CSV table of C-alpha atoms and ligand atoms in Angstrom, one decimal:
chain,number,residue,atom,x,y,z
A,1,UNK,CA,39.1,123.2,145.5
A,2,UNK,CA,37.2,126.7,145.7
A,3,UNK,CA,39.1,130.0,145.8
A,4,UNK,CA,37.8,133.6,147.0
A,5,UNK,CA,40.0,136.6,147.0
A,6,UNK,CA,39.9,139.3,150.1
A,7,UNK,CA,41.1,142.4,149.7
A,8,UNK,CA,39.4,144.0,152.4
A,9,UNK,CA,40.7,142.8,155.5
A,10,UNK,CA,42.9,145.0,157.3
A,11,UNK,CA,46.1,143.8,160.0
A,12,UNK,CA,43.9,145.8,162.6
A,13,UNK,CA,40.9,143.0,161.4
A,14,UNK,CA,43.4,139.7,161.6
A,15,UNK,CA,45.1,141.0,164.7
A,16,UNK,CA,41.6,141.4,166.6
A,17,UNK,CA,41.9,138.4,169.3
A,18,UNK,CA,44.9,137.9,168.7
A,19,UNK,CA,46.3,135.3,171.3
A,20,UNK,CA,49.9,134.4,171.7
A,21,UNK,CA,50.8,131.3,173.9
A,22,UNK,CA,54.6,132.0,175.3
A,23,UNK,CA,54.8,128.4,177.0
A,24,UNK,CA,54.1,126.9,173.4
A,25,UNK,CA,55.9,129.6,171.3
A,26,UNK,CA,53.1,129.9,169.1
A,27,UNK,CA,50.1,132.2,167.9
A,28,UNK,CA,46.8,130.7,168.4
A,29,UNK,CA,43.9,132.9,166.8
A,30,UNK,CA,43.2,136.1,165.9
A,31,UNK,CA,40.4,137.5,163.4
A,32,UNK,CA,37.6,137.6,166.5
A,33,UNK,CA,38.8,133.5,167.3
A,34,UNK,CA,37.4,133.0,163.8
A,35,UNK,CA,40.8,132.1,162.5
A,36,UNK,CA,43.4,129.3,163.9
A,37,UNK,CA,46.7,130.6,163.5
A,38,UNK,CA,48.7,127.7,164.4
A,39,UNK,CA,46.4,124.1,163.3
A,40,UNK,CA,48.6,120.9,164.2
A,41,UNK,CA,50.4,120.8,160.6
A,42,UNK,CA,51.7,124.2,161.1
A,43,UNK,CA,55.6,124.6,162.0
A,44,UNK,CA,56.2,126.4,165.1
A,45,UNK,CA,56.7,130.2,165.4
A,46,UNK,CA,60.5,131.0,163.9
A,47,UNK,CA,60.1,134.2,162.9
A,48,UNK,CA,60.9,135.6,166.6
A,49,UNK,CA,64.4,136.0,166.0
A,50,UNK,CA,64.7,139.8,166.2
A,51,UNK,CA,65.2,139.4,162.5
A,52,UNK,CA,61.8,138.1,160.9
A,53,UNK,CA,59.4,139.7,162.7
A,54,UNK,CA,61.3,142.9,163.1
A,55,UNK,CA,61.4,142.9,159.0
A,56,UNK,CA,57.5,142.5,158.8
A,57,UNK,CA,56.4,145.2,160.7
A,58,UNK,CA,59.1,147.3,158.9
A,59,UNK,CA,57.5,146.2,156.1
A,60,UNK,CA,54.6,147.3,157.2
A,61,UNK,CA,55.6,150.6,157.7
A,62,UNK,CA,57.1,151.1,154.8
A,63,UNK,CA,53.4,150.1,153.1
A,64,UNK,CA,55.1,147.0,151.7
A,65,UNK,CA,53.3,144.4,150.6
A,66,UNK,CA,53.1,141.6,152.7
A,67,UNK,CA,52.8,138.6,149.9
A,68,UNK,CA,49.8,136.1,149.5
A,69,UNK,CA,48.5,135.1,152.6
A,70,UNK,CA,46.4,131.9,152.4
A,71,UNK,CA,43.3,130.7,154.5
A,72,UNK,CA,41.7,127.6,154.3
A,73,UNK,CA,38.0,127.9,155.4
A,74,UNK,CA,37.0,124.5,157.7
A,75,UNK,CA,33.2,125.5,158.8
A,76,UNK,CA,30.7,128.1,159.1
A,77,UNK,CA,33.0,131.7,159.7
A,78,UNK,CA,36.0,129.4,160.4
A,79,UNK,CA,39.7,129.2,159.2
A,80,UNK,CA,42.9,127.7,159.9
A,81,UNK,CA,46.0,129.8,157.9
A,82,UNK,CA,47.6,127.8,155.1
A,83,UNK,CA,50.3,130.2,154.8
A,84,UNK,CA,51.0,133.3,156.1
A,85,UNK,CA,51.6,132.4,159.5
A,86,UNK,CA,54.4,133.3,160.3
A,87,UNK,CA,54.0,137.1,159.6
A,88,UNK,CA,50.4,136.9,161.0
A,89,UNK,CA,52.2,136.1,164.0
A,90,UNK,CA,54.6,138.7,163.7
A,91,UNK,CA,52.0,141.4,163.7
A,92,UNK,CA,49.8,140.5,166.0
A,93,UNK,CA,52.8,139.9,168.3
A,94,UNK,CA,53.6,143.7,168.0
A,95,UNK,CA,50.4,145.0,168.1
A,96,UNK,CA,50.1,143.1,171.7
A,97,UNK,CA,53.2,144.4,172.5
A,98,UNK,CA,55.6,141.2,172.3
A,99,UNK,CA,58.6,142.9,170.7
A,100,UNK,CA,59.8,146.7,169.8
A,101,UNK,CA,61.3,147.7,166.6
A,102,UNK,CA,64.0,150.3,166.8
A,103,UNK,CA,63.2,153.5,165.4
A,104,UNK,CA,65.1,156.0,163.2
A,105,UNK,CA,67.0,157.4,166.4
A,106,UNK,CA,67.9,153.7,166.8
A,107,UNK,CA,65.5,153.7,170.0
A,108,UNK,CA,63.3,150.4,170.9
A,109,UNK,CA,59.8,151.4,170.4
A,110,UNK,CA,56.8,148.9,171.2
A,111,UNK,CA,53.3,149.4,169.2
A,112,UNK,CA,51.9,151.2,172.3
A,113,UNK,CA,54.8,153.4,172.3
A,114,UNK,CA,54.6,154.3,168.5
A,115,UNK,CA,53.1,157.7,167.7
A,116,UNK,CA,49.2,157.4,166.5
A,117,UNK,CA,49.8,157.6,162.4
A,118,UNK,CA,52.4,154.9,162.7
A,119,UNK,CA,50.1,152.4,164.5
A,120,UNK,CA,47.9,153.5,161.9
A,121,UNK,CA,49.9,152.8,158.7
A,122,UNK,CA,50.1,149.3,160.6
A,123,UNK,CA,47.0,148.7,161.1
A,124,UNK,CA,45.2,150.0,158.5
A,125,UNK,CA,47.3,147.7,156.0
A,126,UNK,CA,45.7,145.7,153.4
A,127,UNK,CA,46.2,142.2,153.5
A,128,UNK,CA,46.0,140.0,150.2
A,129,UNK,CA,44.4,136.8,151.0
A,130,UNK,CA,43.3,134.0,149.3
A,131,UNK,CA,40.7,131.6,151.0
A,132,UNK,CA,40.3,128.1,150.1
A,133,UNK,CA,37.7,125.4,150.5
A,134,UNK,CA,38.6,122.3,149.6
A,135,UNK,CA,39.1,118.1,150.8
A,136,UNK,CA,41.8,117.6,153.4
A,137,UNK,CA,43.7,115.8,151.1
A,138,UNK,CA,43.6,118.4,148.4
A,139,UNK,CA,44.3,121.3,150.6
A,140,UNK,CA,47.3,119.5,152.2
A,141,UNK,CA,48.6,118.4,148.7
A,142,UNK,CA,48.6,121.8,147.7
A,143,UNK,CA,50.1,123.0,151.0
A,144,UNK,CA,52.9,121.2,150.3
A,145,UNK,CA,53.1,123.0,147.0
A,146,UNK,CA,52.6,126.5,148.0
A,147,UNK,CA,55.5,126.0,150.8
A,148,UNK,CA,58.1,125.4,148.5
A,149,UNK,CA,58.6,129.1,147.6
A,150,UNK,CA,58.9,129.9,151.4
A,151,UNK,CA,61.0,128.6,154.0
A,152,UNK,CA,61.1,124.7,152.4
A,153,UNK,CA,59.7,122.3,154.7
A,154,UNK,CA,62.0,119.8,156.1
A,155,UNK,CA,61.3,116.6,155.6
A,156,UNK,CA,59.3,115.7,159.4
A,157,UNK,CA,57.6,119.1,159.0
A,158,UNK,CA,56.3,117.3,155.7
A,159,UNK,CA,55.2,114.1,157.4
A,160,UNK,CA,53.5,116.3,160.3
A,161,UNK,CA,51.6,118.2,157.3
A,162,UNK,CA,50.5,115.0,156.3
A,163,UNK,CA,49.4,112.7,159.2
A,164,UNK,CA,48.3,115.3,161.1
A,165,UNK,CA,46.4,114.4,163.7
A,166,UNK,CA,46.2,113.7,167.4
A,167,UNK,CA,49.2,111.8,167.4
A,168,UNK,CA,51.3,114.5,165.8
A,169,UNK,CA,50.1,117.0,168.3
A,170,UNK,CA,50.9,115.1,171.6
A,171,UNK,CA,54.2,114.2,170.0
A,172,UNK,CA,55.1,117.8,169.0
A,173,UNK,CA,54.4,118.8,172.9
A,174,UNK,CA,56.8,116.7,173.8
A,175,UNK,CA,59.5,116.4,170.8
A,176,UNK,CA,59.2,120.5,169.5
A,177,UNK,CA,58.5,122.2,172.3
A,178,UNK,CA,61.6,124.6,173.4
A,179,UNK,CA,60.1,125.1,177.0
A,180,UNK,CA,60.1,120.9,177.8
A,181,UNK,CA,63.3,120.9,180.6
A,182,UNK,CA,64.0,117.5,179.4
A,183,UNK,CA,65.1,119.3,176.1
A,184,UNK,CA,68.8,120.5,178.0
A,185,UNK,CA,69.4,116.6,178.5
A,186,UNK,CA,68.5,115.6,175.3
A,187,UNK,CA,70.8,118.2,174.0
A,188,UNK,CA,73.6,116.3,174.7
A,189,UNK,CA,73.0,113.4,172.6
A,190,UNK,CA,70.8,114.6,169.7
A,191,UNK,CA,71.3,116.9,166.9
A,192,UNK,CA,69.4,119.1,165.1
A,193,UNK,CA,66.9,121.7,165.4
A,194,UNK,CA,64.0,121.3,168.3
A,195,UNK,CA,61.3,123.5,166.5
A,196,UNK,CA,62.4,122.0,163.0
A,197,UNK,CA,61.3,119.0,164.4
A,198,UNK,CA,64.4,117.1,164.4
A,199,UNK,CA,64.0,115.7,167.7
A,200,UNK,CA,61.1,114.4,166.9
A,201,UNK,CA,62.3,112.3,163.9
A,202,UNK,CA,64.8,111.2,166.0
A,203,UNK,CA,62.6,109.9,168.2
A,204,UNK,CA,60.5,108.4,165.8
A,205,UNK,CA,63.7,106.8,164.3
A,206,UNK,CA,64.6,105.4,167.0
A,207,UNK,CA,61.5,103.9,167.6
A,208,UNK,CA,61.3,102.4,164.0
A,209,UNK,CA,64.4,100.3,165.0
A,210,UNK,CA,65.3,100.4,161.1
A,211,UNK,CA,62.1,98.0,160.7
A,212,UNK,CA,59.5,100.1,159.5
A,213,UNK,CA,60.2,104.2,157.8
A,214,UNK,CA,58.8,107.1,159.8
A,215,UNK,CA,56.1,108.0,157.3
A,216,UNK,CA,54.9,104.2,158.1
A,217,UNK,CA,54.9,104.7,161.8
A,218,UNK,CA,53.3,108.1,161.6
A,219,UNK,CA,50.5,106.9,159.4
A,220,UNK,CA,49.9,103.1,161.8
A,221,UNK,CA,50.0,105.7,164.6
A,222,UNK,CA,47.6,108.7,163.2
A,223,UNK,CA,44.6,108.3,165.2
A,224,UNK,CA,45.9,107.0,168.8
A,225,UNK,CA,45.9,109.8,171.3
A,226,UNK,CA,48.8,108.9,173.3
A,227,UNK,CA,52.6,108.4,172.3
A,228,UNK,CA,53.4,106.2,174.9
A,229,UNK,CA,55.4,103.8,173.2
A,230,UNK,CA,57.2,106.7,171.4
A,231,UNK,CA,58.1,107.8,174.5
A,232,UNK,CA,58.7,105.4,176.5
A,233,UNK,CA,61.6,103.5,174.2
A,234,UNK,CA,63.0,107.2,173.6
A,235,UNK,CA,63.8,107.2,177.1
A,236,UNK,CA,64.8,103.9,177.1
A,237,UNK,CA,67.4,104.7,175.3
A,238,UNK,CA,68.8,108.5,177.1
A,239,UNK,CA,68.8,106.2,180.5
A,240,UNK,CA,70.5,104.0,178.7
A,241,UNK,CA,73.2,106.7,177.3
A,242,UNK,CA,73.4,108.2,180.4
A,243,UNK,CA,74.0,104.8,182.6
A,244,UNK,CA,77.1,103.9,180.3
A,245,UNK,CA,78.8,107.3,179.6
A,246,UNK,CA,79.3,109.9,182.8
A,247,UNK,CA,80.9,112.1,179.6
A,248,UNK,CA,79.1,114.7,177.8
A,249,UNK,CA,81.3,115.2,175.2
A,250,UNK,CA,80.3,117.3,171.8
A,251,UNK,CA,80.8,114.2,169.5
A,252,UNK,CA,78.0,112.6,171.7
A,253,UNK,CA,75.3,114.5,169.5
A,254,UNK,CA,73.8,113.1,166.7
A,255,UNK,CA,75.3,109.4,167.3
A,256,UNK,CA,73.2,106.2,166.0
A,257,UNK,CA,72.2,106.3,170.0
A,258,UNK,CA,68.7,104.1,168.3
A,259,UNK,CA,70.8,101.2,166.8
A,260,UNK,CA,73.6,101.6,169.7
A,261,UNK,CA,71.0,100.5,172.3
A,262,UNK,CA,69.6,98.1,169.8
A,263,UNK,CA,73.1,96.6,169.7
A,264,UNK,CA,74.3,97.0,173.2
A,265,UNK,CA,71.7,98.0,175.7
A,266,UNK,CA,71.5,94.2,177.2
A,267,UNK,CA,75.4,94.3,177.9
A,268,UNK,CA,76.3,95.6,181.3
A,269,UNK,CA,78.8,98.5,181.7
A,270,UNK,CA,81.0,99.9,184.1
A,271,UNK,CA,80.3,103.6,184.4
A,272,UNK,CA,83.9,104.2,185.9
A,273,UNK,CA,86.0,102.0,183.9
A,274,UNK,CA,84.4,103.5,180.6
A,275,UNK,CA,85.0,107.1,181.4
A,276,UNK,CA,88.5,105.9,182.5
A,277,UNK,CA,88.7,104.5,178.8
A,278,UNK,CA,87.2,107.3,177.3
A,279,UNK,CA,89.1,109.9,178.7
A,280,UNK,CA,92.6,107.9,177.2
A,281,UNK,CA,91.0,107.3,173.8
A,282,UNK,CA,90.1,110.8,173.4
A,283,UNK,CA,94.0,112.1,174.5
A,284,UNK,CA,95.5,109.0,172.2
A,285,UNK,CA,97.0,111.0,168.8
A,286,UNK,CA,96.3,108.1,167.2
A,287,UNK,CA,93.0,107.9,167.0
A,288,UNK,CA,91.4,109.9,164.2
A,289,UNK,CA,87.7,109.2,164.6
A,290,UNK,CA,86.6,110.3,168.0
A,291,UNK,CA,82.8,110.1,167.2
A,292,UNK,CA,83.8,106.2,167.0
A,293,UNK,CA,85.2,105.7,170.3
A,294,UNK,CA,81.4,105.3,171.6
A,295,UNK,CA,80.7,102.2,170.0
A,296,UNK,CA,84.2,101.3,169.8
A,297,UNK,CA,84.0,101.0,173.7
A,298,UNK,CA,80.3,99.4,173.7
A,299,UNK,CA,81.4,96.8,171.1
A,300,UNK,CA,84.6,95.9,174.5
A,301,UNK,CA,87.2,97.3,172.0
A,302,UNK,CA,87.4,95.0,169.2
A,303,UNK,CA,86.4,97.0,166.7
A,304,UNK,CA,89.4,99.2,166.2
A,305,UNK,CA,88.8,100.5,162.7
A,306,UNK,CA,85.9,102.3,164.1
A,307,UNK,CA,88.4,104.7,165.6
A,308,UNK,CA,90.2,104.9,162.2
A,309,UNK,CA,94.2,104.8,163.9
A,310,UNK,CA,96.4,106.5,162.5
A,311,UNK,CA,98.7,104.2,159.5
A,312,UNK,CA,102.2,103.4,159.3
A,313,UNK,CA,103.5,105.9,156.5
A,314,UNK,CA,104.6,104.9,153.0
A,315,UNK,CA,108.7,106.1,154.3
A,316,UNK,CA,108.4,104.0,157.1
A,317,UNK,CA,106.9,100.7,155.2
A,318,UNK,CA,109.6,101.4,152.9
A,319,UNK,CA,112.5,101.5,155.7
A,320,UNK,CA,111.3,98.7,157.4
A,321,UNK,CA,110.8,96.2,154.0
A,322,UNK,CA,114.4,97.0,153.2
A,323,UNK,CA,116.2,96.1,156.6
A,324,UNK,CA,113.8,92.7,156.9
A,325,UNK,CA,114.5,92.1,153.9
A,326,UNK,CA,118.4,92.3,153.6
A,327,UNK,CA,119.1,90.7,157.2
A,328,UNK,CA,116.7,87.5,155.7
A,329,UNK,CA,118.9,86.9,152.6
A,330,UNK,CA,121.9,87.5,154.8
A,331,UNK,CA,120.1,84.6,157.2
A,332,UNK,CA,118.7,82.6,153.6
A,333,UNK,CA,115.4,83.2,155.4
A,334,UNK,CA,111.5,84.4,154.6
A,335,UNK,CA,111.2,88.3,155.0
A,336,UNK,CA,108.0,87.3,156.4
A,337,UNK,CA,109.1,86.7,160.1
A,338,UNK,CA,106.3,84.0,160.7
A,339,UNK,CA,107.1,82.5,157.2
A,340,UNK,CA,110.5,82.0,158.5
A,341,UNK,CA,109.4,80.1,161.3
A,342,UNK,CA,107.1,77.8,159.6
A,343,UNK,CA,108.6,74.6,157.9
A,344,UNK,CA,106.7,74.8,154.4
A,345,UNK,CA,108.5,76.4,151.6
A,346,UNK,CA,107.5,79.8,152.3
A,347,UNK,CA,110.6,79.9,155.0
A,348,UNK,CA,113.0,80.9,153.0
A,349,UNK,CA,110.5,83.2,150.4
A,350,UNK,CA,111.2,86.6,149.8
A,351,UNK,CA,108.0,88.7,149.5
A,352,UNK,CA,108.0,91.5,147.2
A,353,UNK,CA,107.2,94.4,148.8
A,354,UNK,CA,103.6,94.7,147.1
A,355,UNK,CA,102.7,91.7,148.6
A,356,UNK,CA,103.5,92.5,152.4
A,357,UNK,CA,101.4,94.6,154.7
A,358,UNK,CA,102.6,96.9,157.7
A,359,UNK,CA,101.7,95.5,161.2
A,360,UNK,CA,101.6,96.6,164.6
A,361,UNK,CA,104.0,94.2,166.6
A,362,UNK,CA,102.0,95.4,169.8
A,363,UNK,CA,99.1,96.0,168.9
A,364,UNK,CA,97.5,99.6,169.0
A,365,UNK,CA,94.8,98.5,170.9
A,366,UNK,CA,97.1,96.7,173.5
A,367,UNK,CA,99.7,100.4,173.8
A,368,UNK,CA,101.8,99.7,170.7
A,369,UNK,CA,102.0,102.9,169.2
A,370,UNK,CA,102.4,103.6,164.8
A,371,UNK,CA,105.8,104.5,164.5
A,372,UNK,CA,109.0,102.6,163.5
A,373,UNK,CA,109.9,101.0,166.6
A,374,UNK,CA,106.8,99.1,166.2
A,375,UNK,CA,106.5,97.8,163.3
A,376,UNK,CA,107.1,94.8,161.1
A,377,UNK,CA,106.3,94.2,157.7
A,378,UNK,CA,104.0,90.8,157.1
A,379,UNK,CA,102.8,89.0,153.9
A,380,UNK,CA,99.3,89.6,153.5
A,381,UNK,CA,98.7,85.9,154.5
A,382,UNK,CA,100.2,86.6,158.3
A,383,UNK,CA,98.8,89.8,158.4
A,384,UNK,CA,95.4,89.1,157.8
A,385,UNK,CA,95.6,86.3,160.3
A,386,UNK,CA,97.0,88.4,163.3
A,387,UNK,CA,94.3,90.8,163.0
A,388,UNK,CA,91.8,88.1,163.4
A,389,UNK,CA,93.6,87.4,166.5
B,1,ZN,ZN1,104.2,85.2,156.1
């Protein structure tokens, strides 16, 4: 890989054509559309935060250096940024009038309002910039490298970096872009960051059906110019979500929604009679683990340790074991109530309390609730065979 220095170019030089697409939230090109601000493994713009970009042309101002600023040089008079970005973005947002900065009165000021030496000091600042020339592989290789001091790239911003391609950018426009409406829908069910990308290794997740990693789907799917499949079985799945639960309910987000419809998507549902269930579940005190009620329901309730119900306490085993126990040597029978109807010679066996386990004589799942008046000590034999009841 070949590196040049450049000292000489100015802001005023990099902001020059500088292009800013709102609907995409992203810089485009600048240095006289010799430069691509944004290629297809960049991240999007997250610098606009009022924060970030403020801070740069402060910076700026202030005659602050900027940091390293890296170009990689793809053709005759062409670049793509490696790194820099971010605050090439901020700039030539400010310079086109995007965002004010507030002043020393605490007044917002745009560029075009600032007085004539302090657009100026902005534009007349040096950048430091390195530019490279080198194989994709290399440069991306080292791109990886060169991030780590910044902002870290997540793990999806990673794989984008590295099977970028066609497929990456069609799937970012639909996955990472904040202005798709479909976004407030998916909202709902996924968690995450939308410009980090998490949506879109969701999606890609999902879509993997836990038979093949996302770097394996992204690299099978490089060079294809659609992502209809992608797409498709994502939404596949949010009709799915959104024909079983009417709810929108904050532990929706960030379910297994992928392996859910796996699971459950060819079992039908009643819309009503699962919000009508949900709605109890989620007033019941004994449930502890709300985010398990989904599958809980989609699995027809019998798979009550996903909600994690409350336990008999320790005081109430204890009460419990001693009254069984002293009316069943007053009787000369088992302590275990179904020993003491059987006819081997458990009947008459008194269980040590280690070997007996608290049970629900109704069970939760059928109203019984976890307190005293409903429960029974059983010997671990009985028990476990009730619960597979
Ligand atoms: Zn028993």
């Amino acid at each position: 890989m070949k590196t040049i220095l450049r000292t000489d170019l100015t802001v005023e030089d990099i902001s020059r054509g500088f292009t800013y697409n709102e609907y995409e939230g992203k810089g485009l090109y600048g240095w006289s559309g010799k430069l691509t601000i944004q290629p297809e493994y960049q991240r999007n713009y997250i610098y606009n935060d009022g924060k970030k970009d403020v801070a740069v042309i402060d910076s700026l101002l202030k005659k602050y250096p900027l940091g390293i600023i890296y170009f990689n040089r793809v053709g005759e008079d062409k670049y793509e940024v490696l790194d820099g970005q971010q605050r090439i973005t901020s700039f030539g947002r400010f310079l086109t009038d995007k965002f004010a900065i507030k002043d020393e009165n605490g007044m917002e000021q745009y560029f075009s309002g600032l007085a004539k030496d302090k657009q100026e000091i902005i534009m007349q600042s040096h950048l430091l910039i390195y530019i490279c020339e080198g194989e994709e592989s290399e440069i991306k290789e080292w791109f990886k490298t060169i991030n780590i001091a910044g902002v870290p790239l997540n793990e999806q911003e990673l794989l984008n970096a590295v099977y970028s391609g066609p497929f990456v950018t069609k799937a970012k426009e639909v996955f990472s872009n904040s202005t798709n409406s479909r976004i407030q829908i998916w909202d709902a069910f996924l968690s995450g960051n939308v410009k980090r990308q998490d949506y879109l290794h969701t999606a890609l997740e999902w879509v993997c059906k836990g038979k093949c990693t996302v770097g394996d789907y992204m690299c099978r799917h490089r060079y294809d110019d659609n992502i209809s499949e992608l797409y498709t079985y994502f939404n596949s799945v949010i009709d799915w979500i959104q024909s079983v639960f009417s709810d929108v309910e904050s532990e929706m987000r960030g379910q297994e929604w992928g392996r859910l419809y796996e699971t459950y998507h060819k079992k039908s549902y009643d819309i009503n009679a699962i919000h009508t269930r949900l709605t109890e579940l989620y007033a019941d005190p004994y449930v502890k683990n709300r985010k398990g009620i989904y599958e809980y329901l989609l699995s027809g309730e019998i798979l009550p340790q996903l909600l994690d119900v409350r336990v008999f306490d320790e005081a109430t085993k204890k009460a419990i074991y001693k009254k069984q126990t002293e009316e069943a040597k007053a009787e000369g029978k088992s302590n275990c109530p179904y020993c003491a109807i059987g006819h081997d010679n458990n009947s008459a066996k008194i269980w040590e309390q280690k070997d007996m386990d608290a049970d629900h004589v109704t069970a939760w799942s059928k109203g019984g609730s976890t307190d005293i008046s409903n429960c029974q000590m059983l010997c671990k034999h009985h028990n476990r065979a009730k619960g597979n009841k």
